[in-house]
Short mmCIF file of C-alpha atoms and ligand atoms in Angstrom, two decimals:
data_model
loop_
_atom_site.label_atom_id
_atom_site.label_comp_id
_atom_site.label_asym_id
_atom_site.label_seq_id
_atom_site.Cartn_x
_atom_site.Cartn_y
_atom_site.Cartn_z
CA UNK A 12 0.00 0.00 0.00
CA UNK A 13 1.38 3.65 -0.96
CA UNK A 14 2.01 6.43 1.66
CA UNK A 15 -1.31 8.37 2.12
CA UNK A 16 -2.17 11.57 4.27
CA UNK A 17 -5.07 11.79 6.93
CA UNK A 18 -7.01 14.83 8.66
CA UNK A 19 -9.78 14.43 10.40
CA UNK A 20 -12.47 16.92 9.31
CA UNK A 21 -13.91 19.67 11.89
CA UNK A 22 -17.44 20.70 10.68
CA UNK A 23 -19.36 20.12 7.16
CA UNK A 24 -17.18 23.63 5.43
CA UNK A 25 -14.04 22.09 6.44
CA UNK A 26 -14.71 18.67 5.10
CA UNK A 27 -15.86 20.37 1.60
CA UNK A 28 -12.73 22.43 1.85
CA UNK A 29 -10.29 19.39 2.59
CA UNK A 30 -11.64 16.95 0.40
CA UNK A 31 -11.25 19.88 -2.38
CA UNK A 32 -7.34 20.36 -1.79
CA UNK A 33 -6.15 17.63 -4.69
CA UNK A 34 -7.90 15.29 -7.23
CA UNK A 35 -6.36 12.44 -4.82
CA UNK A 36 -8.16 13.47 -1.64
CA UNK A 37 -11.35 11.05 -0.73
CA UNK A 38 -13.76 11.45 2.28
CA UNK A 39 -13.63 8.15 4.64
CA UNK A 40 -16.60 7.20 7.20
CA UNK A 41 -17.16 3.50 7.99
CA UNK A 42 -14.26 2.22 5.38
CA UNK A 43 -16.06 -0.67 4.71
CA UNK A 44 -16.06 -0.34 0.57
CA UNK A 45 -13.09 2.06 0.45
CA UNK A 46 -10.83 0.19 2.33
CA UNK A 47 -11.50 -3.17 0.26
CA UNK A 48 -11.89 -1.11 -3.39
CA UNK A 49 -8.14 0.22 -2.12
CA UNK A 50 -6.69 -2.92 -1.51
CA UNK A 51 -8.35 -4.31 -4.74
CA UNK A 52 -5.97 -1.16 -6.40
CA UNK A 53 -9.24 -0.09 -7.43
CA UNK A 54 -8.95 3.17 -5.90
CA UNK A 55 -5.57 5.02 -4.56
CA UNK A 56 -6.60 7.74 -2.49
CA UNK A 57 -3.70 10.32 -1.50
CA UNK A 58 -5.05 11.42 1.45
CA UNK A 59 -8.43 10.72 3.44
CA UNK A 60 -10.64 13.03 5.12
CA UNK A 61 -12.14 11.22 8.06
CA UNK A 62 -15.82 12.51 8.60
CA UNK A 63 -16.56 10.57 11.15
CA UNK A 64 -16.19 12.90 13.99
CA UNK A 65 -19.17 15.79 12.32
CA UNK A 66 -21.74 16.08 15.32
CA UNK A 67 -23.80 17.49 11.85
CA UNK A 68 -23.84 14.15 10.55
CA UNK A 69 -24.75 11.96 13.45
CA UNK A 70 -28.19 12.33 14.54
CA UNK A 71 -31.55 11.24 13.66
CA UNK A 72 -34.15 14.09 14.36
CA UNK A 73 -37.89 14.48 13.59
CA UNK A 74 -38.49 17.37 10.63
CA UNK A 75 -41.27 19.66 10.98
CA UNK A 76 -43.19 18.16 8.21
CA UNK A 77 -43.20 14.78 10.00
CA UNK A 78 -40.90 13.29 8.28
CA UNK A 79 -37.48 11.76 9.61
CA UNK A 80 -33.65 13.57 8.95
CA UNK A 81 -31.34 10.58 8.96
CA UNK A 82 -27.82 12.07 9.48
CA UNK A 83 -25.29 10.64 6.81
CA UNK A 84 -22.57 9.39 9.66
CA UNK A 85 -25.24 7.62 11.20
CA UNK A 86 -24.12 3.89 11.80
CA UNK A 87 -26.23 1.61 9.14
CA UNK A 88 -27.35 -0.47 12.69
CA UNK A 89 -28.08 2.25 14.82
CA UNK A 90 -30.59 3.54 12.06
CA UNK A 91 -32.31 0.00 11.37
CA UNK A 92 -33.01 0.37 15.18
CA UNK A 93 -33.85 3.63 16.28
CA UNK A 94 -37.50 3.31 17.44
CA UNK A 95 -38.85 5.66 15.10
CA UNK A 96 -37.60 3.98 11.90
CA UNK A 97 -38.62 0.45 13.31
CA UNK A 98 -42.22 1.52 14.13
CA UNK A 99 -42.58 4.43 11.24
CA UNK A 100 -40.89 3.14 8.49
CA UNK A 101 -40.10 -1.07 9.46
CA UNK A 102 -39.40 -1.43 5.69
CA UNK A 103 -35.96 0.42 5.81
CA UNK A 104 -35.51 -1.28 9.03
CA UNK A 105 -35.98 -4.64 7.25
CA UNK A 106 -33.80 -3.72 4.24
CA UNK A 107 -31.13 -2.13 5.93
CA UNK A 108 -30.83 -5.76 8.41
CA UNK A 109 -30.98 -7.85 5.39
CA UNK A 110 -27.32 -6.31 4.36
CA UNK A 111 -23.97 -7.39 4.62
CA UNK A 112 -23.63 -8.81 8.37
CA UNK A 113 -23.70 -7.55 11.65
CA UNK A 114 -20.46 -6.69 12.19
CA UNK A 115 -20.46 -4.16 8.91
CA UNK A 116 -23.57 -2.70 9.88
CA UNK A 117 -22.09 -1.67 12.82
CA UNK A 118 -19.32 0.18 10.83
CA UNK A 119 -20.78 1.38 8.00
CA UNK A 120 -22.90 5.08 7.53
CA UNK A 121 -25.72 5.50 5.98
CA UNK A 122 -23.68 8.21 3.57
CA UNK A 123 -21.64 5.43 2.45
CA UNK A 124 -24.50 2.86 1.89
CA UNK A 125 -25.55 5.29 -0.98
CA UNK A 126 -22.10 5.40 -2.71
CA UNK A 127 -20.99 2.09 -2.35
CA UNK A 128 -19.87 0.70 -5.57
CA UNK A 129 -20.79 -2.15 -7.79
CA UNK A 130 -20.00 -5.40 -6.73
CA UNK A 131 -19.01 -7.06 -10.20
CA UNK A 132 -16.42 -9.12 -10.30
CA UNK A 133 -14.36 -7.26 -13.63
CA UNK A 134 -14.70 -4.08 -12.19
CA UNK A 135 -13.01 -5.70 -9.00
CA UNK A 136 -9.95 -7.04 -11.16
CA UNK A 137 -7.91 -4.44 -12.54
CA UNK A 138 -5.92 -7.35 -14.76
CA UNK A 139 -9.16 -7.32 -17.04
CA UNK A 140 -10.76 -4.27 -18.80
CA UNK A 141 -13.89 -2.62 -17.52
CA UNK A 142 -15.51 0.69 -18.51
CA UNK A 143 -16.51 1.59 -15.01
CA UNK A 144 -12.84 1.77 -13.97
CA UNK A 145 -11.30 2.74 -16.79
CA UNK A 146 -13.58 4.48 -19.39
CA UNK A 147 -12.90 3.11 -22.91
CA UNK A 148 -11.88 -0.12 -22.12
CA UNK A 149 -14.62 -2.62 -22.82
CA UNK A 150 -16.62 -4.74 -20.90
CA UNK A 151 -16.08 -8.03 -20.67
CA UNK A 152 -19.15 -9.04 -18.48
CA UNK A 153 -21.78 -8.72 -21.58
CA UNK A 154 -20.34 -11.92 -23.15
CA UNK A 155 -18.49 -13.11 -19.78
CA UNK A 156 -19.65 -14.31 -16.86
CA UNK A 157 -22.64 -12.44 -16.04
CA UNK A 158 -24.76 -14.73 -12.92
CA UNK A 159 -25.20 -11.43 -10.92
CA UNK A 160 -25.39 -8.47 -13.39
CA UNK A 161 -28.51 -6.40 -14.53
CA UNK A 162 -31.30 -7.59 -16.80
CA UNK A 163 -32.90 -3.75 -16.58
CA UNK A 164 -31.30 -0.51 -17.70
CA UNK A 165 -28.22 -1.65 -19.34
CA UNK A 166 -26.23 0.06 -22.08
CA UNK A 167 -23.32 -1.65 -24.00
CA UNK A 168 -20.88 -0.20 -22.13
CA UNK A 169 -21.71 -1.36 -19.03
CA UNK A 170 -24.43 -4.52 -17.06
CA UNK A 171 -23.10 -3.76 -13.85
CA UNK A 172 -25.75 -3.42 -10.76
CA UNK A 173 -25.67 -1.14 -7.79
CA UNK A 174 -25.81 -4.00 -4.47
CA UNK A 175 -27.22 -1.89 -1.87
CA UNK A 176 -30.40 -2.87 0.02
CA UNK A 177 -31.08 0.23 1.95
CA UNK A 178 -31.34 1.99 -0.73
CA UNK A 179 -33.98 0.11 -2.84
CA UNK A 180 -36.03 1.06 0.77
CA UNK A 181 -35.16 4.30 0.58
CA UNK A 182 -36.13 4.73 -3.23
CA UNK A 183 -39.61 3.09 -2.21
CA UNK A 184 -40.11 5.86 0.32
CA UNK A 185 -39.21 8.69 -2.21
CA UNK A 186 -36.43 9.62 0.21
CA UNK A 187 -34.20 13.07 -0.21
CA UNK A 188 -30.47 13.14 -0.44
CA UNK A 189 -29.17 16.68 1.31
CA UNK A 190 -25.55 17.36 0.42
CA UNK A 191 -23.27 20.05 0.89
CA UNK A 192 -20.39 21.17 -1.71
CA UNK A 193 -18.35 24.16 -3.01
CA UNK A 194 -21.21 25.53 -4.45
CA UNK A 195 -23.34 25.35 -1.19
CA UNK A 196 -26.26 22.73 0.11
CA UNK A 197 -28.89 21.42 -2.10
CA UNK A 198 -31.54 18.77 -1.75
CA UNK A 199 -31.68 15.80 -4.61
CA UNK A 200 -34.88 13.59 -4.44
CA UNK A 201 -33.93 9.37 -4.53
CA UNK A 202 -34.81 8.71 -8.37
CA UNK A 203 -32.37 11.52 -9.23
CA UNK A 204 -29.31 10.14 -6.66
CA UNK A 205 -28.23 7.18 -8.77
CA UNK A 206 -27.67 6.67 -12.45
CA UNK A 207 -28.22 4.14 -15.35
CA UNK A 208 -24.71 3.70 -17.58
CA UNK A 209 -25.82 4.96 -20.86
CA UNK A 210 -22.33 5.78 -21.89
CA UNK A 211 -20.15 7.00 -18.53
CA UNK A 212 -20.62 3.78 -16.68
CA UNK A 213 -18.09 5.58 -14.42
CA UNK A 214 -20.28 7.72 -12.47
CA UNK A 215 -22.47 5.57 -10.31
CA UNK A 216 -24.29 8.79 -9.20
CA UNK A 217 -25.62 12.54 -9.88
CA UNK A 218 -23.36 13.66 -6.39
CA UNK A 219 -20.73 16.93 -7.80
CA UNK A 220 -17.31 16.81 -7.24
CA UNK A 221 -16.66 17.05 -3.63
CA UNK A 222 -20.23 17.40 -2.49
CA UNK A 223 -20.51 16.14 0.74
CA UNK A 224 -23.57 13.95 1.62
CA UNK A 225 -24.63 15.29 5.00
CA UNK A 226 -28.35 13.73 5.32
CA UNK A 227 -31.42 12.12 4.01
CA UNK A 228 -34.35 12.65 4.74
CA UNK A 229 -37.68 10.49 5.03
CA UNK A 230 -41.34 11.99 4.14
CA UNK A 231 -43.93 11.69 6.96
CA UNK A 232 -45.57 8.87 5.37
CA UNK A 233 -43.82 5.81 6.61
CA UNK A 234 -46.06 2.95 5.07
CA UNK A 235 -46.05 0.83 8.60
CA UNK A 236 -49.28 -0.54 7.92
CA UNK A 237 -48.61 -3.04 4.55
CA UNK A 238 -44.81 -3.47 3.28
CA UNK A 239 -42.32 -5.97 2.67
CA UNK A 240 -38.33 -6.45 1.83
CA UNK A 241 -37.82 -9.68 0.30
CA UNK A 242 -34.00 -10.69 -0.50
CA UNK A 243 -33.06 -13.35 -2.72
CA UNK A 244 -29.53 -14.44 -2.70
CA UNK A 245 -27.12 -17.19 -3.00
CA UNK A 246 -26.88 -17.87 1.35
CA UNK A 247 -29.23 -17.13 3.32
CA UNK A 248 -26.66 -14.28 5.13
CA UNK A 249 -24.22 -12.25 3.91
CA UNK A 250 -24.49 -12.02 0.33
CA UNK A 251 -25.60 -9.51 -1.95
CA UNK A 252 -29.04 -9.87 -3.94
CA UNK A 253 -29.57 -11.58 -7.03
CA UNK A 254 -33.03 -10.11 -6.84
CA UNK A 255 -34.81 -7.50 -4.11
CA UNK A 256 -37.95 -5.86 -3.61
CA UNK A 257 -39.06 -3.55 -1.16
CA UNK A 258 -43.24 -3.15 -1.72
CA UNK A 259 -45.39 -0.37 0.00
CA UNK A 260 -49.23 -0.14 -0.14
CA UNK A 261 -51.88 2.16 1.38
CA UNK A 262 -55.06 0.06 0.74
CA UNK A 263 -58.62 1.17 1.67
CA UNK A 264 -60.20 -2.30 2.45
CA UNK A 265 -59.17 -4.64 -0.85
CA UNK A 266 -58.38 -1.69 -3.02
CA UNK A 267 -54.88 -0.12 -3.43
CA UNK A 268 -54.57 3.43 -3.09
CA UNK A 269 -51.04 3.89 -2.88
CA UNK A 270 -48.43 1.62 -4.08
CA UNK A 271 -44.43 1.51 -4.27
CA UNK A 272 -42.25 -1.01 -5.90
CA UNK A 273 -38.73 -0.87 -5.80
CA UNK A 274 -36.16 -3.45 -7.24
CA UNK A 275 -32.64 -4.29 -6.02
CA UNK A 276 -30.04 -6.33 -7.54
CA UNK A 277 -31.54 -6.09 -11.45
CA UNK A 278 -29.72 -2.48 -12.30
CA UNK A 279 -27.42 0.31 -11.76
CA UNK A 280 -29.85 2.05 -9.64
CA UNK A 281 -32.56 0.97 -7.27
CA UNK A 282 -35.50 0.50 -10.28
CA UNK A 283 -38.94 2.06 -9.89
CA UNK A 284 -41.53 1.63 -12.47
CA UNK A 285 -44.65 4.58 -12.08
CA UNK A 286 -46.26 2.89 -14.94
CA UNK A 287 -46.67 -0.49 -12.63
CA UNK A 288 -47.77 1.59 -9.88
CA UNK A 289 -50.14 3.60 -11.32
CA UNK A 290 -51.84 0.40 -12.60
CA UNK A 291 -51.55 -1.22 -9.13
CA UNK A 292 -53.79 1.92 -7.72
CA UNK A 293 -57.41 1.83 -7.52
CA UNK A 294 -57.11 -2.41 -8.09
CA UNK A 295 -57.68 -4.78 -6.48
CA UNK A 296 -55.44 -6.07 -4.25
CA UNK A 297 -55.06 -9.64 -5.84
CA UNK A 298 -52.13 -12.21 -7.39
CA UNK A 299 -53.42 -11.74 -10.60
CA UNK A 300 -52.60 -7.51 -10.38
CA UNK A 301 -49.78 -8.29 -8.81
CA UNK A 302 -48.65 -10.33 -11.64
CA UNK A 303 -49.49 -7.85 -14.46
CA UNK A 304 -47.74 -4.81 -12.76
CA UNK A 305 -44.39 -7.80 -12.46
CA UNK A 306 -44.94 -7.89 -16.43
CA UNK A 307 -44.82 -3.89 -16.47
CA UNK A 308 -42.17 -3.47 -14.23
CA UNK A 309 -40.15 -6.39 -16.35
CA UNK A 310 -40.80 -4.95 -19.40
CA UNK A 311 -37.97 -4.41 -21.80
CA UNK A 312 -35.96 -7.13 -19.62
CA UNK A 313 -33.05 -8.55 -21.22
CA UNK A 314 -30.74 -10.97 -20.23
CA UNK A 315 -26.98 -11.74 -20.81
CA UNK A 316 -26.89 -15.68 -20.56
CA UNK A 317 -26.18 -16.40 -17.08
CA UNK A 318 -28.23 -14.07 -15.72
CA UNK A 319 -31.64 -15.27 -17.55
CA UNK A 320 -32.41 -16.87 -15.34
CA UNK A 321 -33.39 -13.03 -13.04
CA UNK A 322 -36.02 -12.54 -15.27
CA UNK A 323 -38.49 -15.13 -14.04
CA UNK A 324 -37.03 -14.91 -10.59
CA UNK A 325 -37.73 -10.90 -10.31
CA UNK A 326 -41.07 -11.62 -11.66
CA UNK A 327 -41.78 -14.26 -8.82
CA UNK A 328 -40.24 -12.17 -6.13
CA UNK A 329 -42.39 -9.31 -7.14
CA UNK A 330 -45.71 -10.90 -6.70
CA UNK A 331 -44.51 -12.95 -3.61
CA UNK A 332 -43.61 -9.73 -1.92
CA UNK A 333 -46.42 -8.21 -2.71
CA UNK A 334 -48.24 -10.71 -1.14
CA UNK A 335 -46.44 -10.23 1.91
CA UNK A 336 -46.93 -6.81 1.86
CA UNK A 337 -50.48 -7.51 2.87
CA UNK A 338 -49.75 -9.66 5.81
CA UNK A 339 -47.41 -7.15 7.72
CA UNK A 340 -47.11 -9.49 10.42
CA UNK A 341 -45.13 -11.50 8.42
CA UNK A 342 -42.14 -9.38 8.43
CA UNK A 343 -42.09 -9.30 12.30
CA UNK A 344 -38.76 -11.50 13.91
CA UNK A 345 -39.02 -14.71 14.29
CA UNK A 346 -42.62 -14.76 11.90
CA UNK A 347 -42.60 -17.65 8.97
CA UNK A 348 -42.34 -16.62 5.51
CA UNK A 349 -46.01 -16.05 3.59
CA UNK A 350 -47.29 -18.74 1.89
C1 FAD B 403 -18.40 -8.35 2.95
C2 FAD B 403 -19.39 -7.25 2.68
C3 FAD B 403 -20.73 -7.58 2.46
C4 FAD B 403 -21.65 -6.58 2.22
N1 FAD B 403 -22.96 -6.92 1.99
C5 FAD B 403 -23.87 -5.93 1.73
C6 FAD B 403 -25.23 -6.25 1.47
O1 FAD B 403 -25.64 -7.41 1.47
N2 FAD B 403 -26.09 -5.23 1.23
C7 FAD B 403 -25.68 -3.91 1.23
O2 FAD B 403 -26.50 -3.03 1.02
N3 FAD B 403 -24.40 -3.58 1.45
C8 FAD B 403 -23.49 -4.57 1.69
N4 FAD B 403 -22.20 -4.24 1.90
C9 FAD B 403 -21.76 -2.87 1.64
C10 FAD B 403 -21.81 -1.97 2.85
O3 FAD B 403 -23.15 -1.69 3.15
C11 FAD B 403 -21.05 -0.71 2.43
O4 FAD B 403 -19.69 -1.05 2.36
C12 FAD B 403 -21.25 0.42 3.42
O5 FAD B 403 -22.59 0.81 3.50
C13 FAD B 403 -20.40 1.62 3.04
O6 FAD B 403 -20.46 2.57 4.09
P1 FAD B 403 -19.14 3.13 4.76
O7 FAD B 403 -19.56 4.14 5.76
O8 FAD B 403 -18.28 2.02 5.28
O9 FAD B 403 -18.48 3.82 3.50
P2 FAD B 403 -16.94 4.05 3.15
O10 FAD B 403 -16.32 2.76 2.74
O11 FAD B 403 -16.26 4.85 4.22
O12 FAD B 403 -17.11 5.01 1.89
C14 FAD B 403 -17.65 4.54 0.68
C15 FAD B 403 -17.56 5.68 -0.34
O13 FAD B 403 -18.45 6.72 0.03
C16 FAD B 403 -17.74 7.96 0.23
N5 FAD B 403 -18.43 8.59 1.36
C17 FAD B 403 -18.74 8.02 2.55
N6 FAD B 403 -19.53 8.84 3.26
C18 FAD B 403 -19.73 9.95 2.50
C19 FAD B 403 -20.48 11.16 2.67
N7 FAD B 403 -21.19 11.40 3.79
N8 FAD B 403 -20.48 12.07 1.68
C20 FAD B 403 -19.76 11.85 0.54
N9 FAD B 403 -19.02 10.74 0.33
C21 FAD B 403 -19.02 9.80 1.30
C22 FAD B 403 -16.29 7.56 0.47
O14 FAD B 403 -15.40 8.58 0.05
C23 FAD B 403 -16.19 6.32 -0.41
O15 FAD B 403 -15.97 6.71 -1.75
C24 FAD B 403 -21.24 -5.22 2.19
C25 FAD B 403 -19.91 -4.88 2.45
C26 FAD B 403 -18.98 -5.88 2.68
C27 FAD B 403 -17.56 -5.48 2.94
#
């Protein structure tokens, strides 16, 4: 490992004003995807600004508007357990526990869930080319080995996914991202945060040059009545998702009044589809809808060869979680899976 510099940051200006000192300089909070992307030689950060001692960043207050600020330093753990996000808003709970393992929760921020970085195995080798890493150079994962890569959103450069789970919950929710940067604060709302490839497969994200992420926040309407995180993966624990979905409704009796479908594991971004949802509202709540907003949600799904096999599998995770969705209780420790 190369010599690198370290200063620990003071308040939000000072963090924007160190991380702005050299192209080299990167902001650090729980290290627990910078410090394996560095040893990968993925990244080679000259010096590190350690954010992990803002007060700014480390709460989790109520807003006005009823809605939750979650600060970006905030542990991933000590969010999935506050009280208010288990009883307001129990679907980021869920998604944020059904990540990585204990241990990592504990260390990572929620700042850092948002800009962790693909998990595909070319862009982790820097022997083989990739167009995420280094722009121009191909990408060998279209007609390679492809078991975990997107079906949704691709472009030729570039089939990678984003892993996080949090953040299909918090794309569900229509969270806000509130950074900070050399050109002052602004607000960006979750379907703007992240990006599809189209043809700079580099940037993962719509985040400027040293803009800081210093919270996000939550709207007032938690869904704690009918949602569901459902995780499919290769072990039970500790893996990433081949497919996710995090499922909201407001129903009034049997019909759906309000519905929210996010997917993990099939794209570069957490994937929404209005057009599903907007069918979903004033149905029924029944298999069969469920089923035809899984078709509009899948539409234009393409597969790579190994990863086929997503397709049918998204499609049954969306209407099993859906399901779920509408038994709540389900989703409570220790409760068996729906039927
Ligand atoms: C073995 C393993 C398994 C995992 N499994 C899962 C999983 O199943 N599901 C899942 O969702 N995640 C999983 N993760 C990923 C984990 O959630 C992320 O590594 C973690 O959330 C990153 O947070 P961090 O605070 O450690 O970020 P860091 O590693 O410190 O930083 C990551 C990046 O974000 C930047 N950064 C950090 N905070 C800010 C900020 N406030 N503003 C601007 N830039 C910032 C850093 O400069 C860096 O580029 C796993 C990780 C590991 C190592």
């Amino acid at each position: 490992m190369n010599n690198f510099g370290y200063k620990q940051a003071s308040n939000i200006d000072d963090a924007v004003t160190l991380v702005a000192a050299s192209e080299k300089t990167s902001f650090i909070a729980g290290g627990t995807n910078l410090i394996d992307l560095w040893k990968y030689n993925i990244t080679n950060p000259a010096e590190l600004i350690d954010i992990n001692h803002l007060n700014e960043l480390s709460n989790i207050e109520q807003l006005e508007n009823g809605g939750l600020r979650l600060g970006a330093g905030v542990k991933n753990a000590d969010t999935a357990y506050h009280p208010i996000v288990e009883q307001k808003y129990p679907l980021l709970s869920k998604a944020i526990l059904a990540g990585a393992s204990a241990q990592i929760r504990n260390m990572a921020t929620n700042g850092g869930n948002l800009l962790q970085r693909t998990r595909c195995y070319y862009f982790y080798d820097p022997e083989v080319p990739c167009n995420k890493r280094n722009p121009g150079s191909g990408c060998p994962a279209k007609d390679g080995y492809n078991r975990m890569h997107a079906i949704l959103g691709t472009s030729e450069q570039c089939i990678a996914v984003f892993p996080s789970d949090m953040c299909v919950a918090l794309a569900a929710l229509d969270a806000v991202v509130n950074v900070s940067g050399p050109e002052g604060a602004r607000s960006i709302p979750f379907k703007e945060f992240h990006r599809l490839p189209g043809d700079r497969p580099d940037l993962d994200n719509n985040l400027k040059k040293n803009e800081l992420i210093t919270s996000i926040d939550l709207p007032e309407k938690g869904f704690e009545g009918n949602y569901s995180y459902l995780k499919l993966r290769d072990r039970h624990s500790y893996a990433f998702a081949l497919v996710s979905v995090a499922t909201t409704f407001t129903l009034d009796g049997s019909i759906i009044s309000d519905a929210r479908i996010a997917l993990g594991g099939v794209a570069h971004q957490p994937w929404r589809s209005f057009e599903a949802e907007q069918f979903l509202e004033g149905k029924t709540a029944s298999e069969e809808n469920f089923a035809l907003a899984a078709d509009l949600i899948l539409k234009g799904a393409k597969g790579f060869g190994d990863n086929d096999f997503k397709i049918k599998l998204a499609k049954k995770a969306i209407i099993r979680n859906c399901l779920m969705a509408l038994r709540p209780e389900t989703q409570l420790p220790g409760a068996q899976p729906a039927a």
